[in-house]
PDB file of C-alpha atoms in Angstrom:
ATOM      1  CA  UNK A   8     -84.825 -55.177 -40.572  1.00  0.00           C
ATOM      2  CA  UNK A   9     -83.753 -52.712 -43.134  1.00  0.00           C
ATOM      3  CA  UNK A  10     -80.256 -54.134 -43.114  1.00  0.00           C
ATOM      4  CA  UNK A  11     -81.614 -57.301 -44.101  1.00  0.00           C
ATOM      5  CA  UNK A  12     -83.713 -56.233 -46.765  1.00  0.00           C
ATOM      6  CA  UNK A  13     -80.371 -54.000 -48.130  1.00  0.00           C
ATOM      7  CA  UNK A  14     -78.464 -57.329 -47.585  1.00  0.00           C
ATOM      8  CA  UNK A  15     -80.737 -59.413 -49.520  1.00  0.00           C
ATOM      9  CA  UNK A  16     -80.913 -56.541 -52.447  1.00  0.00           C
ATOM     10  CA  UNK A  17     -76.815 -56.633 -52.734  1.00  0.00           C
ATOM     11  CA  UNK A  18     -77.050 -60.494 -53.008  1.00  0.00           C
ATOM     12  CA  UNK A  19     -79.376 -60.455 -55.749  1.00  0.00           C
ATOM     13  CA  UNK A  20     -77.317 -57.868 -57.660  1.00  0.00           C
ATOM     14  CA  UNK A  21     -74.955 -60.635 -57.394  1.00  0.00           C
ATOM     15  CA  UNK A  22     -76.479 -63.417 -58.387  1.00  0.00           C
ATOM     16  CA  UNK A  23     -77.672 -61.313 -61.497  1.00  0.00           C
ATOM     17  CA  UNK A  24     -74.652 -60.369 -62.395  1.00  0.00           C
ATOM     18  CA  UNK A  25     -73.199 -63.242 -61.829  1.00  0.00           C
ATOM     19  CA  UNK A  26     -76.296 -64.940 -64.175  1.00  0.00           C
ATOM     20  CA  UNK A  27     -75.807 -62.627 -66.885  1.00  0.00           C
ATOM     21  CA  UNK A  28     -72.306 -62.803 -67.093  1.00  0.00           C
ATOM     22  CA  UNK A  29     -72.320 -66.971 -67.066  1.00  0.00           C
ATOM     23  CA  UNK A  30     -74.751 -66.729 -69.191  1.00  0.00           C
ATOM     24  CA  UNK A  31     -73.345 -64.278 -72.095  1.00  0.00           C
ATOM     25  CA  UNK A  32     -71.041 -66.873 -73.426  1.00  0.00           C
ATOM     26  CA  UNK A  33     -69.654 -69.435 -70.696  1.00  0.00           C
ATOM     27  CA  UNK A  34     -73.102 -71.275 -71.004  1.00  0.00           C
ATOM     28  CA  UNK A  35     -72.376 -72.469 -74.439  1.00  0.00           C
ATOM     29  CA  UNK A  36     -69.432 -73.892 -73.579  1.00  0.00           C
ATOM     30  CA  UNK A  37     -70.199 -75.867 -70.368  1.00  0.00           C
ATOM     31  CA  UNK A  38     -73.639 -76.930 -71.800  1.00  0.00           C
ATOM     32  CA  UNK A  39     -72.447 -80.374 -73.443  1.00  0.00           C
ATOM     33  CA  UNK A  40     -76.145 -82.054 -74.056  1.00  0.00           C
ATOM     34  CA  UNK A  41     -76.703 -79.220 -77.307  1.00  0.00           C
ATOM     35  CA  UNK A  42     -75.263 -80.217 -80.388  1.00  0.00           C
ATOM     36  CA  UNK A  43     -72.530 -77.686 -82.062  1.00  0.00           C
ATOM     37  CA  UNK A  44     -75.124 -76.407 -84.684  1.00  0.00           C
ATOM     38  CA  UNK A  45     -77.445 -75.310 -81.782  1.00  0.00           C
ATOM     39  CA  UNK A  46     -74.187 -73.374 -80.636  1.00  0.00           C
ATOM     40  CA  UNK A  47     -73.452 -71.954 -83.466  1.00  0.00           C
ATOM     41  CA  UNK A  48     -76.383 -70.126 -84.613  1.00  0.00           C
ATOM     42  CA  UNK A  49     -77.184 -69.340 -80.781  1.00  0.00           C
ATOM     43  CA  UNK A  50     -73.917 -67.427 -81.690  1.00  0.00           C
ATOM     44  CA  UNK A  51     -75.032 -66.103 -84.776  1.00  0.00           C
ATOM     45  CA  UNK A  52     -78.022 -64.924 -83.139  1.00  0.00           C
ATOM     46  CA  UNK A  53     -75.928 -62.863 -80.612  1.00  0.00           C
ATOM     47  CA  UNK A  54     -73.752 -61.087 -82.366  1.00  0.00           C
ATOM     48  CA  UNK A  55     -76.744 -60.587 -84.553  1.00  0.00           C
ATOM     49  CA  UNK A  56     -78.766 -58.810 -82.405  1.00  0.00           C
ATOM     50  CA  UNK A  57     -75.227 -56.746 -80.841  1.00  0.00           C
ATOM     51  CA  UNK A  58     -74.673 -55.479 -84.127  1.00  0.00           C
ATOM     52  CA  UNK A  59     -78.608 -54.158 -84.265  1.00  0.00           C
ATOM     53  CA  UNK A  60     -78.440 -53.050 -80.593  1.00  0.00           C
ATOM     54  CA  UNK A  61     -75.552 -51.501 -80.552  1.00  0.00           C
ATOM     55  CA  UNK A  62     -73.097 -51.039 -83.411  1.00  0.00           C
ATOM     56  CA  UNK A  63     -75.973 -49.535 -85.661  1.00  0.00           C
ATOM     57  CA  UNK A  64     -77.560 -46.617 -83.067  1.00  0.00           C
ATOM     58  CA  UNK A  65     -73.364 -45.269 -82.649  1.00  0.00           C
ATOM     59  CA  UNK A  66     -73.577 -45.248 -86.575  1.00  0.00           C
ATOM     60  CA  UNK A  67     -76.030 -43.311 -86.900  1.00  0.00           C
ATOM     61  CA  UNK A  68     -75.481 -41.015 -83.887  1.00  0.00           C
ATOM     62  CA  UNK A  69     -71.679 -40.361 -85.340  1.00  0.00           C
ATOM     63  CA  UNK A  70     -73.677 -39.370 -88.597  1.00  0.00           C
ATOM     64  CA  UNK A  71     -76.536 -37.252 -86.950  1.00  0.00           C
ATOM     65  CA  UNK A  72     -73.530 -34.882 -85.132  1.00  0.00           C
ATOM     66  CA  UNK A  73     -71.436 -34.584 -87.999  1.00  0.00           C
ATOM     67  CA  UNK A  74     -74.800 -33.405 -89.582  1.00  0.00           C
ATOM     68  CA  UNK A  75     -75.707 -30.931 -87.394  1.00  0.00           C
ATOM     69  CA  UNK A  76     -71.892 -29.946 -86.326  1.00  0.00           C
ATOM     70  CA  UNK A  77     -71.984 -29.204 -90.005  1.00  0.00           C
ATOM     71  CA  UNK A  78     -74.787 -25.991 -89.487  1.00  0.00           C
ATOM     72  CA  UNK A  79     -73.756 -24.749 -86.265  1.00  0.00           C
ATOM     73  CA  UNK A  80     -72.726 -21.275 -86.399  1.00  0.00           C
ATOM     74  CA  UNK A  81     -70.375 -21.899 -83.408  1.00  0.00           C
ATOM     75  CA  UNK A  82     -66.939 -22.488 -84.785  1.00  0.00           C
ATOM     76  CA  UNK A  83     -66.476 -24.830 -81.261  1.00  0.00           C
ATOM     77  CA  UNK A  84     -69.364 -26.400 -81.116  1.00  0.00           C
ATOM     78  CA  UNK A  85     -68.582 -27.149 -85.183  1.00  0.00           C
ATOM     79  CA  UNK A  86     -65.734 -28.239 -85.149  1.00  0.00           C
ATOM     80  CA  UNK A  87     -66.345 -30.029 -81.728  1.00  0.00           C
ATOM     81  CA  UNK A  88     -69.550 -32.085 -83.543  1.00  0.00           C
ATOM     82  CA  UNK A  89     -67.492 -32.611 -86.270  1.00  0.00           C
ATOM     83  CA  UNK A  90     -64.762 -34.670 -84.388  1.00  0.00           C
ATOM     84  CA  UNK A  91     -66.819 -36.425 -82.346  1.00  0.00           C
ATOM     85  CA  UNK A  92     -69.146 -37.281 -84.747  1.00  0.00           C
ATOM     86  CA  UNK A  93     -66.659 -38.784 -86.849  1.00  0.00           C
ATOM     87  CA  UNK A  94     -65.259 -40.751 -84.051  1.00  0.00           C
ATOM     88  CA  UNK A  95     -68.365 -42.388 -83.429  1.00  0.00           C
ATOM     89  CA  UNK A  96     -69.231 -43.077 -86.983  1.00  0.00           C
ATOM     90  CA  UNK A  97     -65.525 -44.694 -87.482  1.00  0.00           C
ATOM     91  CA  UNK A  98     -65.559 -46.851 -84.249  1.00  0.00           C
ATOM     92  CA  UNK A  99     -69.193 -48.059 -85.438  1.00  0.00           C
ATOM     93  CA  UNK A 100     -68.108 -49.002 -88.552  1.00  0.00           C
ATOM     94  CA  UNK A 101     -64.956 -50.634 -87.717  1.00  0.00           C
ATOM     95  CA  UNK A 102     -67.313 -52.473 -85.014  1.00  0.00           C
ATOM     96  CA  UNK A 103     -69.343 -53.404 -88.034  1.00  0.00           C
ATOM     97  CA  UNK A 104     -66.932 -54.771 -89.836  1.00  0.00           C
ATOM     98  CA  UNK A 105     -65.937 -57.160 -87.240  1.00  0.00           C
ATOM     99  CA  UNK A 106     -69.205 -58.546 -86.444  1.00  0.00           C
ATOM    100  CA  UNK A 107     -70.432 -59.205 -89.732  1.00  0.00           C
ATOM    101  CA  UNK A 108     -66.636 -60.743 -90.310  1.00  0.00           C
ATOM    102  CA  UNK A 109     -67.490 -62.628 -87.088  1.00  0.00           C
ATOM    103  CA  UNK A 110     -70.965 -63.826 -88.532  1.00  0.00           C
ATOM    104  CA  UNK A 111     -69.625 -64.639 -91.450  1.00  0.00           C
ATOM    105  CA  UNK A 112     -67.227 -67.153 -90.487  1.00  0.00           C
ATOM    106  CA  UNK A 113     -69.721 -68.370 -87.882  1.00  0.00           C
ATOM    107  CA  UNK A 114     -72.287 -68.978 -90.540  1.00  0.00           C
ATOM    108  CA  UNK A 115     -69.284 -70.558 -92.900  1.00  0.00           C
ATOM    109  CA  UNK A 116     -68.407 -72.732 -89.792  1.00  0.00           C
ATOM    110  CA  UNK A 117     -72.174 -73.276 -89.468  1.00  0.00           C
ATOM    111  CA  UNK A 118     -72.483 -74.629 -93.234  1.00  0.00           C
ATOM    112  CA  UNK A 119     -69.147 -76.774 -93.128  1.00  0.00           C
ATOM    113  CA  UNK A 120     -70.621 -78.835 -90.064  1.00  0.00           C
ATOM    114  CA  UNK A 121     -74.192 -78.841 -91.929  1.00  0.00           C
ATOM    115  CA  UNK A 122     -72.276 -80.574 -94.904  1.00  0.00           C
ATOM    116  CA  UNK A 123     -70.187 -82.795 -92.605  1.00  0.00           C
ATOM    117  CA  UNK A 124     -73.313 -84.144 -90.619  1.00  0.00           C
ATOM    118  CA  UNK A 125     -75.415 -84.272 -93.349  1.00  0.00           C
ATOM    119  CA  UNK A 126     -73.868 -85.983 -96.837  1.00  0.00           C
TER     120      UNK A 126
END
């Protein structure tokens, strides 16, 4: 009985997986009833919110240790906050960067088929 139930729990850790992975970007692409503008700022959207979710919080906790590296009176635990703090703030903003280059084009892409469909 409890093999079943541990069965059934690995096959819907599956299925979930397998649902959220489909559905992070494959849906858009096999979905071929939405029109491309739907697409488009369903993309927007995304990379929208993983720039809030994500990109933003490793900001600001590469600039919260470099703060407080910056009174320790441990010369280790210094320079150790120091480093990794800066690490953290420069992968978050080169992560930046790219999304809001990635939006950017999206929304230019977005505005170019806006003007095509609609003279």
């Amino acid at each position: 009985m409890l093999d079943d139930d541990f069965n059934q729990m690995d096959e819907n850790k599956r299925n979930l997986f397998r649902i959220r992975f489909i559905g992070r970007k494959e849906w858009h692409y096999n979905d071929k009833e939405r029109p491309p503008q739907d697409i488009l700022e369903a993309e927007i959207n995304e990379d929208q919110e993983f720039r809030s979710t994500y990109v933003l919080p490793l900001i600001a906790l590469g600039a919260v240790m470099q703060f407080f590296g910056s009174f320790s009176e441990n010369t280790f635990l210094k320079i150790f906050c120091m480093v990794l703090g800066t690490a953290f703030f420069i992968a978050g903003c080169f992560s930046f960067a790219h999304r809001t280059a990635r939006i950017s084009k999206l929304k230019a892409e977005l505005r170019a088929l806006e003007t095509k469909t609609h003279p």
